[in-house]
PDB file of C-alpha atoms and ligand atoms in Angstrom:
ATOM      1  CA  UNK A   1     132.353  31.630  14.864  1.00  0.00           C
ATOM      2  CA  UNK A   2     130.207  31.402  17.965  1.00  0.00           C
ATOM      3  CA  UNK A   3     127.502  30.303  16.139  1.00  0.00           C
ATOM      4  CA  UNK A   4     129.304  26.742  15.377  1.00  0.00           C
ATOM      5  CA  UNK A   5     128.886  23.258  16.238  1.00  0.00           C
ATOM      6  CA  UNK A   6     129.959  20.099  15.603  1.00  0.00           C
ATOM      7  CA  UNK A   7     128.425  16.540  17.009  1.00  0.00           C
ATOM      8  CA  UNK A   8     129.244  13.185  16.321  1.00  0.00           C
ATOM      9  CA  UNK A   9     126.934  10.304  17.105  1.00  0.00           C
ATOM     10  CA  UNK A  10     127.811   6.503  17.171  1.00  0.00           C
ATOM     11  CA  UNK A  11     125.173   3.277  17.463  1.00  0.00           C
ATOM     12  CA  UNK A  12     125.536  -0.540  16.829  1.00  0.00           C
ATOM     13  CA  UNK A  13     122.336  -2.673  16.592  1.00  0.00           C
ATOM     14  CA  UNK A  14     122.730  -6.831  16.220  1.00  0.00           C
ATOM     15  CA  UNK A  15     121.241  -8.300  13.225  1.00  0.00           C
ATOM     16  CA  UNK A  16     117.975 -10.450  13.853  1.00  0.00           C
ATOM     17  CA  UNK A  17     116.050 -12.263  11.006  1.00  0.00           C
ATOM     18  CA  UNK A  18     112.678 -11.632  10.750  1.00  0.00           C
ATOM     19  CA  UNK A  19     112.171  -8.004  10.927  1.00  0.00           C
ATOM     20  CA  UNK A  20     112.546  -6.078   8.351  1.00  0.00           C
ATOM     21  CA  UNK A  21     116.069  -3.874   7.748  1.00  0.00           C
ATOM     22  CA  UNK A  22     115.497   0.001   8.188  1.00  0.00           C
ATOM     23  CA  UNK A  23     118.020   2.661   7.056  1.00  0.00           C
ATOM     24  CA  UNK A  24     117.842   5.886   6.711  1.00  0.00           C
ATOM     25  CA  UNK A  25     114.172   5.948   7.039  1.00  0.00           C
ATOM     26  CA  UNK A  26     113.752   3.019   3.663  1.00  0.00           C
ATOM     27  CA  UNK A  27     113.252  -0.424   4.124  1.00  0.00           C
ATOM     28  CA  UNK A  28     116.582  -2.782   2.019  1.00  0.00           C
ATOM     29  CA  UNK A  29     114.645  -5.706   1.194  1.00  0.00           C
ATOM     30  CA  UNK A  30     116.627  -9.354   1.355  1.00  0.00           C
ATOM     31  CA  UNK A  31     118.348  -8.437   4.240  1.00  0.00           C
ATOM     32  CA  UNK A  32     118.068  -9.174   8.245  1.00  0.00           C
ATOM     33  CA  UNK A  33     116.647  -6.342  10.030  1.00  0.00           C
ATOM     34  CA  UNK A  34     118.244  -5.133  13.230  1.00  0.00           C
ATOM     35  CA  UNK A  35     117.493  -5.767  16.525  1.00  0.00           C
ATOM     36  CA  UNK A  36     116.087  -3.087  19.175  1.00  0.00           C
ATOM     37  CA  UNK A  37     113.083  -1.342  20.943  1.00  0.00           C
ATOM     38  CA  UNK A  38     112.775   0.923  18.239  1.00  0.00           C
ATOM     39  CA  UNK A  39     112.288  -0.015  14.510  1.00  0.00           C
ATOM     40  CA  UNK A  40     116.523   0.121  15.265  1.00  0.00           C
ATOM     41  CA  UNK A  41     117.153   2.101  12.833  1.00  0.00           C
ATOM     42  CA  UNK A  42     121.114   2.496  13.137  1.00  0.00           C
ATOM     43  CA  UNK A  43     121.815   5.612  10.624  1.00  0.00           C
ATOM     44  CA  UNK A  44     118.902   7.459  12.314  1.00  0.00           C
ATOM     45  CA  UNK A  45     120.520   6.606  16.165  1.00  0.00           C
ATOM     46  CA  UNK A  46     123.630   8.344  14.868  1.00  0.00           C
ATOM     47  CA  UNK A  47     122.409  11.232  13.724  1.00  0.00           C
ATOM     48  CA  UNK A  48     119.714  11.651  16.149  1.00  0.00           C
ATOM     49  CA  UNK A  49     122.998  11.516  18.806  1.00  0.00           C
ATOM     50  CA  UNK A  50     125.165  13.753  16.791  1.00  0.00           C
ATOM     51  CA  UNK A  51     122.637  16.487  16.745  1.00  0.00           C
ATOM     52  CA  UNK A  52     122.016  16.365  20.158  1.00  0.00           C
ATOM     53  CA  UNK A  53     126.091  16.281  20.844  1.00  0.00           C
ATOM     54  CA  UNK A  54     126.583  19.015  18.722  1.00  0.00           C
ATOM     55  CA  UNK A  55     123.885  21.100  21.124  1.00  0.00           C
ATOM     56  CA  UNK A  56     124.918  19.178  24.174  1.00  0.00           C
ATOM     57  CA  UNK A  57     121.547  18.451  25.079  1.00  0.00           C
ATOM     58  CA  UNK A  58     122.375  14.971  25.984  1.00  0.00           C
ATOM     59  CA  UNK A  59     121.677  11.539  24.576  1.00  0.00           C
ATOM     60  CA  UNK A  60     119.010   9.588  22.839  1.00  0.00           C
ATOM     61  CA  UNK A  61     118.881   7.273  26.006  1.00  0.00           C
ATOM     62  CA  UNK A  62     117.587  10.595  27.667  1.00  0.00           C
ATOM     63  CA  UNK A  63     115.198  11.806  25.148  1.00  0.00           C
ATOM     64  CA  UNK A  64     113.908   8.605  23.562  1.00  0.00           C
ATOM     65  CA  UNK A  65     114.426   6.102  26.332  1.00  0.00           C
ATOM     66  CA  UNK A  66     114.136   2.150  25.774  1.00  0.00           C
ATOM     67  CA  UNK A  67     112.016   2.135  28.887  1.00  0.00           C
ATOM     68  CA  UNK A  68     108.781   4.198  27.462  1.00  0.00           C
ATOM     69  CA  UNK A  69     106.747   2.025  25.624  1.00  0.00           C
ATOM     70  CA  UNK A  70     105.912   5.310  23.615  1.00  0.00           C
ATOM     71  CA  UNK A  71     109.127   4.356  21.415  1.00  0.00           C
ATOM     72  CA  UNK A  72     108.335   0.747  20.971  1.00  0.00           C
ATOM     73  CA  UNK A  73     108.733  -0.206  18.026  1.00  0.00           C
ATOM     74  CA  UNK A  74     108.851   3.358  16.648  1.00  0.00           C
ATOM     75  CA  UNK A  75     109.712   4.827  12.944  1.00  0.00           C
ATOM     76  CA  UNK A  76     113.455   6.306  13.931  1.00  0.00           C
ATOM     77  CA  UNK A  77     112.743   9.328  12.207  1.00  0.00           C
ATOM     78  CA  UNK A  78     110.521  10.939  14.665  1.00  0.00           C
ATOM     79  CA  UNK A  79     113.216  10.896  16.312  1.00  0.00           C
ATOM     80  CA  UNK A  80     115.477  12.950  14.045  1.00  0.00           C
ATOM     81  CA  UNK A  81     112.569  15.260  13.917  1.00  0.00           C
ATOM     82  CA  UNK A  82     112.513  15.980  17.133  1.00  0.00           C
ATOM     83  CA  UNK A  83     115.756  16.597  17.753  1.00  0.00           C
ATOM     84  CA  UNK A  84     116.034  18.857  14.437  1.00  0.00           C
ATOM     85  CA  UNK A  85     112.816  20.494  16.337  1.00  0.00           C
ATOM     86  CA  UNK A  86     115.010  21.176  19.664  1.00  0.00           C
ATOM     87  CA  UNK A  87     118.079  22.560  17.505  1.00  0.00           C
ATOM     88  CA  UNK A  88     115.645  25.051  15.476  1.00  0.00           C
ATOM     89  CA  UNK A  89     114.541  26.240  19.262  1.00  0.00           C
ATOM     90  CA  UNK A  90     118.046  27.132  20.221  1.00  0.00           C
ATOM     91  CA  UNK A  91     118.534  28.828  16.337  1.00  0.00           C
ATOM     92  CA  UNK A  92     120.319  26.163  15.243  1.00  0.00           C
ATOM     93  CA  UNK A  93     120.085  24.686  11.644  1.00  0.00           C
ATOM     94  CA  UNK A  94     122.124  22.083  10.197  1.00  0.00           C
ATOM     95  CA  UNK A  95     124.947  22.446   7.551  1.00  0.00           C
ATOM     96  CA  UNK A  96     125.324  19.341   6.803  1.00  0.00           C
ATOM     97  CA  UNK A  97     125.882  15.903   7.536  1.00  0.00           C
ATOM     98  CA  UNK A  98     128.015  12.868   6.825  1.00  0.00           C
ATOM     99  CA  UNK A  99     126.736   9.426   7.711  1.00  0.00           C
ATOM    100  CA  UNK A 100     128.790   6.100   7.347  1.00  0.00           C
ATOM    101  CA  UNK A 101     127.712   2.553   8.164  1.00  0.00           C
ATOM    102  CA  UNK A 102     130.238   0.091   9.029  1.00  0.00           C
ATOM    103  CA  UNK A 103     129.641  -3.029   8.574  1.00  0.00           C
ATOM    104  CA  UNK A 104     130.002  -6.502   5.694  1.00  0.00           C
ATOM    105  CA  UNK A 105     126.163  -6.185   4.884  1.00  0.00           C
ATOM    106  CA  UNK A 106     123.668  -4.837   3.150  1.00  0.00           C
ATOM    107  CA  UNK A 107     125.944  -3.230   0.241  1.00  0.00           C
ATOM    108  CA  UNK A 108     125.174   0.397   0.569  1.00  0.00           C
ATOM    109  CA  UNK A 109     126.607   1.667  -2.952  1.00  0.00           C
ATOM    110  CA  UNK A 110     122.822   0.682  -4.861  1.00  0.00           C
ATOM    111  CA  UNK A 111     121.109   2.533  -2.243  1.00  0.00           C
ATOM    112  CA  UNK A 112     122.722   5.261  -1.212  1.00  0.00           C
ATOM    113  CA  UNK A 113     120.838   7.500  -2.922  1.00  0.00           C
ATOM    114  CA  UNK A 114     118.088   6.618  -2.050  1.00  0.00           C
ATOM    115  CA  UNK A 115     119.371   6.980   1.530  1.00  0.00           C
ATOM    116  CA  UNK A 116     120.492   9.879   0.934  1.00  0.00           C
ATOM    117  CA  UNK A 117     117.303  11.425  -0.512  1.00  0.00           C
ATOM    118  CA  UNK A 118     115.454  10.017   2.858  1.00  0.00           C
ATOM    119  CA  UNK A 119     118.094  11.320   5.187  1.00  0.00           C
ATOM    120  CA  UNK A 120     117.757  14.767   4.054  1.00  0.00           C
ATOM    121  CA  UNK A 121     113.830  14.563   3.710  1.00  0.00           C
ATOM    122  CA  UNK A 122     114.139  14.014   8.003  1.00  0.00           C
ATOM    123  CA  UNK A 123     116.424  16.674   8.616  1.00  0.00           C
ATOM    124  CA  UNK A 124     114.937  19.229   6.059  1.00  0.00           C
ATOM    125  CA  UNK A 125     117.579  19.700   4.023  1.00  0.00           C
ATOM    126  CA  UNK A 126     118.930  19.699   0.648  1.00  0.00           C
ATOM    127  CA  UNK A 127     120.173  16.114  -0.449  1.00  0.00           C
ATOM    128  CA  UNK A 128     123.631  18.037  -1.557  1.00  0.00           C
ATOM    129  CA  UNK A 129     123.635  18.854   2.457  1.00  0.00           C
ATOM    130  CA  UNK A 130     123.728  15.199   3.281  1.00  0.00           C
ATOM    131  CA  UNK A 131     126.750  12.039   2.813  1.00  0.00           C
ATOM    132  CA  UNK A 132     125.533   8.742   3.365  1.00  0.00           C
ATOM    133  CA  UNK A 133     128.887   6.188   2.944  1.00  0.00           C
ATOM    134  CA  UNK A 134     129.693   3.157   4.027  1.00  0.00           C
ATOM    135  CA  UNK A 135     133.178   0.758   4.768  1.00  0.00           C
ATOM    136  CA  UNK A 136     134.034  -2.647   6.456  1.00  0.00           C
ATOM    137  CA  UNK A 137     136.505  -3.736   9.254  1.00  0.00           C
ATOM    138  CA  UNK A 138     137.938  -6.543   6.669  1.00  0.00           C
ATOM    139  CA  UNK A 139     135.921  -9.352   8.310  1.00  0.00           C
ATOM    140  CA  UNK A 140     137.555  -7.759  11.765  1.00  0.00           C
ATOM    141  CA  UNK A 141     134.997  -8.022  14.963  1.00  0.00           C
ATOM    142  CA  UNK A 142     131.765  -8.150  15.882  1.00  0.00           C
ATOM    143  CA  UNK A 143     130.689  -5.954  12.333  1.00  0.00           C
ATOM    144  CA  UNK A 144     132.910  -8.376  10.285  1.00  0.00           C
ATOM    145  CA  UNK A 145     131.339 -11.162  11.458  1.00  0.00           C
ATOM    146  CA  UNK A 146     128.634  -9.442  10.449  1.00  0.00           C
ATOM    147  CA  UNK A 147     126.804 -10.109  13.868  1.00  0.00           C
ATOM    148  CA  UNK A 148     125.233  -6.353  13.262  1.00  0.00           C
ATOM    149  CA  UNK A 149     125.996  -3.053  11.965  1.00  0.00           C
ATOM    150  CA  UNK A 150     127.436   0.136  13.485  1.00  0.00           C
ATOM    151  CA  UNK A 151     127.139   3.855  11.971  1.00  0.00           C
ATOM    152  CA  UNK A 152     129.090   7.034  12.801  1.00  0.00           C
ATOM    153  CA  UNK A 153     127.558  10.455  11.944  1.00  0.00           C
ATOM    154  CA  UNK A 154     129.058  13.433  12.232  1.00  0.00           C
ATOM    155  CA  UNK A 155     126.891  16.739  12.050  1.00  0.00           C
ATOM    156  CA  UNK A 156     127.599  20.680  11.941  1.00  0.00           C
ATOM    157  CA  UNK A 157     125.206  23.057  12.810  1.00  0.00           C
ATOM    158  CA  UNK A 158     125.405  26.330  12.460  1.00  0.00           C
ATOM    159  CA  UNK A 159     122.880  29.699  13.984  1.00  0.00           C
ATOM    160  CA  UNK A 160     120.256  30.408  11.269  1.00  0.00           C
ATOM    161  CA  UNK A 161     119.235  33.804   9.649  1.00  0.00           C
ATOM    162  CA  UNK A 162     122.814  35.004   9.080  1.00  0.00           C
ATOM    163  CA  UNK A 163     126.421  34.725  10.041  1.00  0.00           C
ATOM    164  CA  UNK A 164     125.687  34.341  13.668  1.00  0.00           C
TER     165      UNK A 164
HETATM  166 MG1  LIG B   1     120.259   2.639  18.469  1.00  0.00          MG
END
């Protein structure tokens, strides 16, 4: 089972009102956006990381760094693309992945399909390939005070063209 990995990204942004809220690559309208250099796209960050983890090929403070002004601002799944890129050049496809959002806001349940159907469009796989869920701390900490929103991603990769 050489040809195995498994990755597991984590990423917080703070809520801020007037941008708009970007998940997954869709906008949720009638919520606050998130805060960061990027368009802070918090489902993307984790998955972006876990993919990289599962490679160890670092960190998307490495790749994507707040720093360049390349990424201001920037549409998170460029990001996911690249790093799907890197994985294909080391023969690495993904399996699957499961994505959860924790956090008291937005409700996830009317969009996750919709989430998932983006999701999978960025990594280039089938939507049965991807899990988008989503729980709360029970009003616990900085996500239950809903001062922002934190996702966990957890991604398996496996050698393409075979059993590796
Ligand atoms: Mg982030």
């Amino acid at each position: 089972m050489k040809g195995i990995r498994i990755g597991q990204g984590f990423d917080v942004h703070r809520f801020k009102t007037g941008r708009p809220l970007k998940l997954c690559g869709r906008t949720i309208p009638g919520e606050p956006g998130l805060d960061g250099h990027s368009d802070a796209d918090v489902g993307l960050h984790a998955v972006t990381d876990a993919i990289l983890g599962a490679l160890a090929l670092g960190d998307m403070g490495d790749h994507f760094p707040d720093s360049d002004p390349r990424w201001s601002g920037a549409d998170s799944s460029a990001f996911v693309s690249r790093v799907v890129e890197l994985a294909a050049a080391e023969g690495f496809e993904l399996v699957n992945c499961d994505l959860t959002f924790i956090g008291e806001r937005p409700r996830i349940s009317p969009h996750r399909e919709s989430l998932r159907a983006s999701l999978a469009d960025s990594l280039g796989v089938p939507q049965s390939a991807v899990s988008v869920k989503a729980t709360t701390t029970e009003r616990l900490g900085f996500v239950g005070r809903a001062e922002g929103l934190a996702a966990l991603a957890v991604v398996l990769m496996a050698k393409g063209g075979g059993d590796g």
